[in-house]
Rosetta silent file (secondary structure, phi, psi, omega in degrees, C-alpha in Angstrom):
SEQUENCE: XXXXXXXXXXXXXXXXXXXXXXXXXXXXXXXXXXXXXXXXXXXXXXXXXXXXXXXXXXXXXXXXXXXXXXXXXXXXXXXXXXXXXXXXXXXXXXXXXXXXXXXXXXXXXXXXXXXXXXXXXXXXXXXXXXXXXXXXXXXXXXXXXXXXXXXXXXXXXXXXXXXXXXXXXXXXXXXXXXXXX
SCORE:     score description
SCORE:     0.000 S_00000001
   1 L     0.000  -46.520  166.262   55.930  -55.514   52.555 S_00000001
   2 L   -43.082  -39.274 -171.617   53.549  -57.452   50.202 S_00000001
   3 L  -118.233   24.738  147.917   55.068  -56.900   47.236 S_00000001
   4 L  -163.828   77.307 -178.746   58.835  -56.926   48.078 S_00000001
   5 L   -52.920  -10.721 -177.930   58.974  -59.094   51.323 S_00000001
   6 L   -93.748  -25.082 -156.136   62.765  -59.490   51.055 S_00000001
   7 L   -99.268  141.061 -175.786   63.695  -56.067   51.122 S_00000001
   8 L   -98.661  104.251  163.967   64.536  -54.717   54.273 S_00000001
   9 L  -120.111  145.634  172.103   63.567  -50.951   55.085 S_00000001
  10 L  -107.968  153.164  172.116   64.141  -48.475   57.611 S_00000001
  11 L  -114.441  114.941 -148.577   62.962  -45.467   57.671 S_00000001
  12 L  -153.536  158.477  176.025   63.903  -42.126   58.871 S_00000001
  13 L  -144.117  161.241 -163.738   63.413  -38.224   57.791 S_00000001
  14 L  -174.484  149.584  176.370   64.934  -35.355   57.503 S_00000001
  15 L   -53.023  153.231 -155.744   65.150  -32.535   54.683 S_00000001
  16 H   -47.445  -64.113 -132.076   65.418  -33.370   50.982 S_00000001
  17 H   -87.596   -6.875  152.649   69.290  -31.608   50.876 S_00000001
  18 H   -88.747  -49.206  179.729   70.379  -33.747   54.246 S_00000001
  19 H   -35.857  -75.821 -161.543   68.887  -36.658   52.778 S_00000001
  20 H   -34.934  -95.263 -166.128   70.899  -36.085   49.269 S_00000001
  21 H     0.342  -55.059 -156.717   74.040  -35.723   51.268 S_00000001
  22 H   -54.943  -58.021  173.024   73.219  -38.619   53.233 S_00000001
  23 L   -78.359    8.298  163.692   73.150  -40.805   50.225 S_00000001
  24 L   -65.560  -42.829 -158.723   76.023  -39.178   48.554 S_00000001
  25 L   -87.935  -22.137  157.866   78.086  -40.072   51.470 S_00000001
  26 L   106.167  -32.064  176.413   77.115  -43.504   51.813 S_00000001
  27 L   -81.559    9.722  159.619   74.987  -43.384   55.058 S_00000001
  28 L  -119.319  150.037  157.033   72.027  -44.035   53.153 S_00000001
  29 L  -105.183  -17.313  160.366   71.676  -46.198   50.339 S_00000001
  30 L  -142.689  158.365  136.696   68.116  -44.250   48.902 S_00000001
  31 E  -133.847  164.762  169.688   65.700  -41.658   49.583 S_00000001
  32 L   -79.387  136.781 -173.535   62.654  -39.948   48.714 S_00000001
  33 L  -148.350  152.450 -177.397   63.700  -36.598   47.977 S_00000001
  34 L  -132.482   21.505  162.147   61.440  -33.392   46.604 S_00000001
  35 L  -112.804  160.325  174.688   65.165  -31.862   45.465 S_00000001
  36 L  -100.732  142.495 -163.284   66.877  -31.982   42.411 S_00000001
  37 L  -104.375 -173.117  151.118   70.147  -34.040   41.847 S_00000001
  38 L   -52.190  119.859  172.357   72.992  -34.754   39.769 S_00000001
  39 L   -77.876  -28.262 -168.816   71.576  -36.767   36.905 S_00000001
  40 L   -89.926  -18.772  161.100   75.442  -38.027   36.268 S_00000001
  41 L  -103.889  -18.210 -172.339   75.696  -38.958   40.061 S_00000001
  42 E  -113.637  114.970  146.804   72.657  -40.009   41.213 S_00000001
  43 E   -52.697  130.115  164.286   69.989  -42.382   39.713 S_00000001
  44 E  -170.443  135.460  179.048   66.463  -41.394   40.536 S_00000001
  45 L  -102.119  140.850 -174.948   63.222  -42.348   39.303 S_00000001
  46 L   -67.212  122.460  156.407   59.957  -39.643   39.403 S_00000001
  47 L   -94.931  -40.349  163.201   57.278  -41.011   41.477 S_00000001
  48 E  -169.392  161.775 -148.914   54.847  -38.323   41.982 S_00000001
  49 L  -134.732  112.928 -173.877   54.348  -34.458   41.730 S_00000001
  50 L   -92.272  111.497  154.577   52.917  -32.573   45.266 S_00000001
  51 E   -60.405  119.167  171.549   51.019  -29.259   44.559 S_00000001
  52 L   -88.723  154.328  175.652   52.459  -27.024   47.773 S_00000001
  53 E  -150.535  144.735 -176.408   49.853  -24.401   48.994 S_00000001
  54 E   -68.345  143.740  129.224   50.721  -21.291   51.464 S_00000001
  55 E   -82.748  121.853 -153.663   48.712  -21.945   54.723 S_00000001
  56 E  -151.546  164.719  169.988   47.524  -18.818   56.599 S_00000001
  57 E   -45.983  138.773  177.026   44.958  -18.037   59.304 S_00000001
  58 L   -68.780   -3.115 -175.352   40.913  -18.613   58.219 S_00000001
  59 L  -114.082   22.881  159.377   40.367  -14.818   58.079 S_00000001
  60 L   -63.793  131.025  167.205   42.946  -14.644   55.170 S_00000001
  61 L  -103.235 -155.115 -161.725   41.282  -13.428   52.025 S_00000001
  62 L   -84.461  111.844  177.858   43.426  -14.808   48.874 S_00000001
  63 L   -81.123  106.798  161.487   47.330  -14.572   49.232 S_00000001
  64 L   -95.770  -52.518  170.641   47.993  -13.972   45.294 S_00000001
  65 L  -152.691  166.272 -169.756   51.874  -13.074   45.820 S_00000001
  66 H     4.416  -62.235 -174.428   54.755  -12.674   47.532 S_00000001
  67 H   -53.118  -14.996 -166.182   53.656   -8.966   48.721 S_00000001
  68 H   -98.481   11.183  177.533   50.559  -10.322   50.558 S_00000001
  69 H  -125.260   -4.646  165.519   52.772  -12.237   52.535 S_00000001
  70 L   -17.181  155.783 -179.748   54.969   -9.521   53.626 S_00000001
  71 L    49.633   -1.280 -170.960   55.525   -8.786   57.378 S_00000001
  72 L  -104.903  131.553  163.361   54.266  -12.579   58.040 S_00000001
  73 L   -55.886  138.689  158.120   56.578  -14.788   60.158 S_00000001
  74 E   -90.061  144.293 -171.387   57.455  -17.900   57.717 S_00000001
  75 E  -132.768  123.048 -179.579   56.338  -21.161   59.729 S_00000001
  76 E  -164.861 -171.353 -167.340   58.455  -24.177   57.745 S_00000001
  77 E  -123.469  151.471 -164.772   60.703  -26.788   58.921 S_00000001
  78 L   -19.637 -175.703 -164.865   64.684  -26.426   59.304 S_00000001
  79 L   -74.306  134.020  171.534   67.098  -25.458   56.464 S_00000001
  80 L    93.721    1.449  162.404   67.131  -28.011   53.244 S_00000001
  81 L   -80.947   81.846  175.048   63.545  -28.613   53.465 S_00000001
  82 L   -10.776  -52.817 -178.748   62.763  -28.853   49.583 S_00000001
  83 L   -47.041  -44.979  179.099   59.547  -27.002   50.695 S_00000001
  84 L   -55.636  -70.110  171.410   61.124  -24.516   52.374 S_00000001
  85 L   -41.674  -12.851 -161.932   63.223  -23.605   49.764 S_00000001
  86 L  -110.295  -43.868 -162.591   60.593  -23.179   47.423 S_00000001
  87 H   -76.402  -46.145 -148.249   58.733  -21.012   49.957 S_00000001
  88 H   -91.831  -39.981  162.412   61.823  -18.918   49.882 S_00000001
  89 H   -33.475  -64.553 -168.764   62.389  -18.992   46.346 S_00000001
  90 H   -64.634  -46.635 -172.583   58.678  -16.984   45.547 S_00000001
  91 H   -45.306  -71.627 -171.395   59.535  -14.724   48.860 S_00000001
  92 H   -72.399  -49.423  138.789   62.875  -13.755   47.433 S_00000001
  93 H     7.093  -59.590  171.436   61.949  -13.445   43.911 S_00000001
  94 L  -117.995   60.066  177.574   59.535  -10.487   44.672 S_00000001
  95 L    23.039   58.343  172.645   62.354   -9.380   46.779 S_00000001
  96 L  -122.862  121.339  157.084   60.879   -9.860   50.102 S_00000001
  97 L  -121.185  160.204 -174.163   62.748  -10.929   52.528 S_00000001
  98 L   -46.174  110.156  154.121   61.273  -12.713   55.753 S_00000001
  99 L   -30.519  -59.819  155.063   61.005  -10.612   58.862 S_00000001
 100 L  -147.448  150.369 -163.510   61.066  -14.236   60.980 S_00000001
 101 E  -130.313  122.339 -177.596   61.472  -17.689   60.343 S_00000001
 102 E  -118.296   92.884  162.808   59.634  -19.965   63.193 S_00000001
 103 E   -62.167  115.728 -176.750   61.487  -23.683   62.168 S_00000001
 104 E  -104.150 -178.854 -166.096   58.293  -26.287   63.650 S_00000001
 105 L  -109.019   -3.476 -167.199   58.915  -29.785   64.044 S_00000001
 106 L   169.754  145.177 -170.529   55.761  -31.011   61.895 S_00000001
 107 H   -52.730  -28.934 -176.774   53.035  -30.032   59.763 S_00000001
 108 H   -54.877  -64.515 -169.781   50.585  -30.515   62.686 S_00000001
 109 H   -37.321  -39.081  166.891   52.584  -27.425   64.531 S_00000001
 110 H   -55.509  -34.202  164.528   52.547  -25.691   61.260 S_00000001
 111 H   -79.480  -76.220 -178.331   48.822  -25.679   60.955 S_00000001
 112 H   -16.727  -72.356 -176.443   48.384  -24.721   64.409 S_00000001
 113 H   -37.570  -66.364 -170.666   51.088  -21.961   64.062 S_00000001
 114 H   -55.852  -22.813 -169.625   48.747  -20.663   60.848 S_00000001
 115 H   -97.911  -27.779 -167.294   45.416  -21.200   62.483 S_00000001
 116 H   -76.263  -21.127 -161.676   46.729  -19.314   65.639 S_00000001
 117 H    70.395   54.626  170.445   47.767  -16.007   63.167 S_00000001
 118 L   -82.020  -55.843  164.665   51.096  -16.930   63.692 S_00000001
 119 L  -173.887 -151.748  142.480   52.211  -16.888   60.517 S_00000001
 120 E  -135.388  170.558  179.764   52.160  -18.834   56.993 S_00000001
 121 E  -138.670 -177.638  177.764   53.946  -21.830   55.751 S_00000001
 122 E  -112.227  154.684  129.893   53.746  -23.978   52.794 S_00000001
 123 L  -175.280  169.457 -158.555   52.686  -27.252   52.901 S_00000001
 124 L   -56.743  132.512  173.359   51.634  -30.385   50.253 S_00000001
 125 H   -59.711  -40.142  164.186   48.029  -30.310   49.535 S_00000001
 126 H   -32.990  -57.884  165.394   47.984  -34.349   50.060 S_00000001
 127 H   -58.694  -39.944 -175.767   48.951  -33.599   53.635 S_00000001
 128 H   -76.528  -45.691  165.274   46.143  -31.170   54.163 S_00000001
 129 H   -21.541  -39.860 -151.038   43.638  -33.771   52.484 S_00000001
 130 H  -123.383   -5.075  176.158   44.177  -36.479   55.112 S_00000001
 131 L   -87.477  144.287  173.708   45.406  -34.276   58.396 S_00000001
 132 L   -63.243  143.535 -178.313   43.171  -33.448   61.527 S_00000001
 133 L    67.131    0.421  161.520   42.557  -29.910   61.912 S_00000001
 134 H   -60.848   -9.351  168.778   43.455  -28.591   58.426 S_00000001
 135 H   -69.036  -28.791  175.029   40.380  -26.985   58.271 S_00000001
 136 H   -53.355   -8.093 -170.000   41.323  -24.708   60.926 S_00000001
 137 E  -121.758  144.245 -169.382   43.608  -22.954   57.642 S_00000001
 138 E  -105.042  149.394 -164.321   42.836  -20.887   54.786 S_00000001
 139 E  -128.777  117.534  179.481   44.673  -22.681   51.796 S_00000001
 140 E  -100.246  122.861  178.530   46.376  -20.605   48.953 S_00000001
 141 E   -66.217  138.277  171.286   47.736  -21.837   45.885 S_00000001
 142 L   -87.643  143.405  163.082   51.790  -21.186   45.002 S_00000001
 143 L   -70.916  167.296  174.380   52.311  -20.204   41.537 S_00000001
 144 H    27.599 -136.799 -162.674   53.999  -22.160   38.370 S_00000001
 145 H   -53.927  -32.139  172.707   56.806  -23.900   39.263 S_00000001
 146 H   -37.848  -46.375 -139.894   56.617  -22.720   42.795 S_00000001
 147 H  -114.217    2.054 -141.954   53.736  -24.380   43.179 S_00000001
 148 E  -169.772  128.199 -143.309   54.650  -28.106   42.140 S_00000001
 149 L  -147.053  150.142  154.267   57.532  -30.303   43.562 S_00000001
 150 L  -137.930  126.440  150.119   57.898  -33.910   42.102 S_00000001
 151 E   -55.005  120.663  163.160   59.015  -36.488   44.497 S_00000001
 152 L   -43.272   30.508 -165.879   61.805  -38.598   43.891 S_00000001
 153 L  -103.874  150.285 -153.868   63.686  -41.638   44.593 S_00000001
 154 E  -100.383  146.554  167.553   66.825  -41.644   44.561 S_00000001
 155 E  -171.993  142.111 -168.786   70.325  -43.616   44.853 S_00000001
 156 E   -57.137  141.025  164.064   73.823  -43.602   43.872 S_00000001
 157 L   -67.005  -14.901 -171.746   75.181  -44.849   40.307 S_00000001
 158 L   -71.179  -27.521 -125.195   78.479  -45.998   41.608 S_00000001
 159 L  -135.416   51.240  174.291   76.617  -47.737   44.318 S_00000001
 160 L   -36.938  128.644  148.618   74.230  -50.328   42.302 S_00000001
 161 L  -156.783  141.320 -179.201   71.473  -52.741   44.251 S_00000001
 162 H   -58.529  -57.805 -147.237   69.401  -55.002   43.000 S_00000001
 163 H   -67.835  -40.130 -140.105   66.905  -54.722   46.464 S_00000001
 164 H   -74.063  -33.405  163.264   67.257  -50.372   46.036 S_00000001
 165 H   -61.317  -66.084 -168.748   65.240  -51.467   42.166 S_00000001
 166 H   -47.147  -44.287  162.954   63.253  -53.340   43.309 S_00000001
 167 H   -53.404  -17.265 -151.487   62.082  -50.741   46.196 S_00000001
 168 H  -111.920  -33.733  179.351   61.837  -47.981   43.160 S_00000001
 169 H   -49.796  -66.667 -170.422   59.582  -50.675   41.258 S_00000001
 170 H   -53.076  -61.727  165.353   57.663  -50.930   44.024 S_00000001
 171 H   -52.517  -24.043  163.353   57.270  -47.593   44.960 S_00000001
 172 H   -59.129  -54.933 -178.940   56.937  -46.430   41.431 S_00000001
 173 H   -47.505  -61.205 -174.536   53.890  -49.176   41.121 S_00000001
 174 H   -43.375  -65.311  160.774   52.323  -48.177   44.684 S_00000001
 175 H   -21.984  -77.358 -153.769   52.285  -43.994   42.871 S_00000001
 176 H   -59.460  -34.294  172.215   50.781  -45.066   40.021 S_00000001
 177 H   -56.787  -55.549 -173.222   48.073  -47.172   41.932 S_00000001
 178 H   -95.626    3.742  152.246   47.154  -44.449   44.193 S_00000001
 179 L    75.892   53.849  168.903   46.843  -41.919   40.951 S_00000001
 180 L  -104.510   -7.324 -176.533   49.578  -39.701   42.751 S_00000001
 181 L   -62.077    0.000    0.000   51.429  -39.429   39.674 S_00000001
């Protein structure tokens, strides 16, 4: 609010590939997004790049790939969740596919679900840094690309605004401040 006191935002979430839509479509004018767009439709500036890490149960020894995750319920959040997709990506890759898919409503549920021996899920190491009860989870790294997401934000070229810069300024500055970059 401090540094762009005019501009008015609301805020609301939902997965990166509803989001796009949203602002293709008009019912948005930006988002934060962890998918990749049209460079020819969409303007979007890089703000900062989230290492994802599988979450699993504390008596997990080291999930190194895909196969070690075999037979494990995926615990992620609905379809079009940049995360997800990513999750799904590594899975399918070493041609595993998922036995069950438990869609949670939030990373707390997600940890739970993983600490319980439920299943695993991915989520951003940032998030595990600052949430209660991540300790309750054994934390695995995703490989390469897999492993590495960069946020986004995003808004249409047809559909110029001066306040939608200034928010990208801002948010670009605020990244850079907090070294997330």
């Amino acid at each position: 609010r401090q540094m762009g006191p005019d501009i008015a935002v609301e805020i609301s979430t939902a997965p990166s590939r509803q989001l796009v839509g949203d602002v293709a479509e008009g019912r948005l004018d930006a988002a934060l997004v962890g998918e990749t767009v049209d460079p020819a439709r969409f303007a979007s500036v890089p703000l900062w790049t989230e290492e994802l890490l599988l979450v699993a149960d504390r008596g997990q020894d080291r999930l190194r790939s895909a196969r070690a995750v075999r037979g494990r319920a995926l615990l992620v959040f609905k379809n079009g969740c940049a995360y997800r997709v990513r999750l799904e990506q590594w899975l399918m890759a070493a041609g595993i596919v998922p036995q069950r898919v438990i869609e949670l409503p939030s990373y707390h549920a997600i940890l739970a679900s993983a600490a319980a021996e439920t299943g695993v899920g991915v989520v951003p190491r940032s998030v595990l840094e600052g949430i209660p009860g991540a300790e309750a989870v054994s934390r695995h790294p995703l490989p390469g690309r897999i492993g590495r997401i960069t946020i986004q934000f995003i808004g249409l070229h047809s559909r110029p605004s001066p306040a939608r810069e200034r928010l990208a300024a801002v948010l670009k500055q605020n990244a850079a401040t907090l070294g997330t970059r």
